[in-house]
Amino acid sequence: MSDNIWGYQPTSGHTAGTDLIGFKVEAADGSIGKVDKHSDEVDSSYLVVDTGVWIFGKHVLLPAGTVRSVDLDERKVFVGLTKEQIKNSPEFDKDKHTDDPGYHEEIGGYYHGHRRI
């Protein structure tokens, strides 16, 4: 397993450039929402997931390193986290997530300690 929480695991099956918007996101214990936005940028890859009614419209930022696998036929992304771990993650801040290295460290540190890949 790679130590880079912001990069896709080589075994995930994700190919850079694949459009994941609209894919369903599955935690270890059930569906959490759909991909609203994503990035394949080297060392800064992530998914932004719209959780819909599950967490009352909250969006969550998931570093690419939390992705276990991508199923292109089923249009699903599987992450190695539980719903509770995702629900308790640091609040998503759409203004900070692209330009604030400290915010990335906070998110990355949280998920690095929780992933179960």
PDB file of C-alpha atoms in Angstrom, residues 4 6-7 16 39-45:
ATOM      1  CA  ASN A   4       0.613   8.750  -0.404  1.00  0.00           C
ATOM      2  CA  TRP A   6      -3.426  11.792  -2.156  1.00  0.00           C
ATOM      3  CA  GLY A   7      -2.663   9.235  -4.883  1.00  0.00           C
ATOM      4  CA  ALA A  16      -6.165   9.021 -14.864  1.00  0.00           C
ATOM      5  CA  SER A  39      -9.089  15.462  -9.494  1.00  0.00           C
ATOM      6  CA  ASP A  40      -6.332  13.251 -10.874  1.00  0.00           C
ATOM      7  CA  GLU A  41      -3.626  15.798 -10.133  1.00  0.00           C
ATOM      8  CA  VAL A  42      -0.388  14.079  -9.097  1.00  0.00           C
ATOM      9  CA  ASP A  43       0.006  14.038  -5.288  1.00  0.00           C
ATOM     10  CA  SER A  44      -3.311  15.883  -4.922  1.00  0.00           C
ATOM     11  CA  SER A  45      -5.939  13.454  -6.254  1.00  0.00           C
TER      12      SER A  45
END
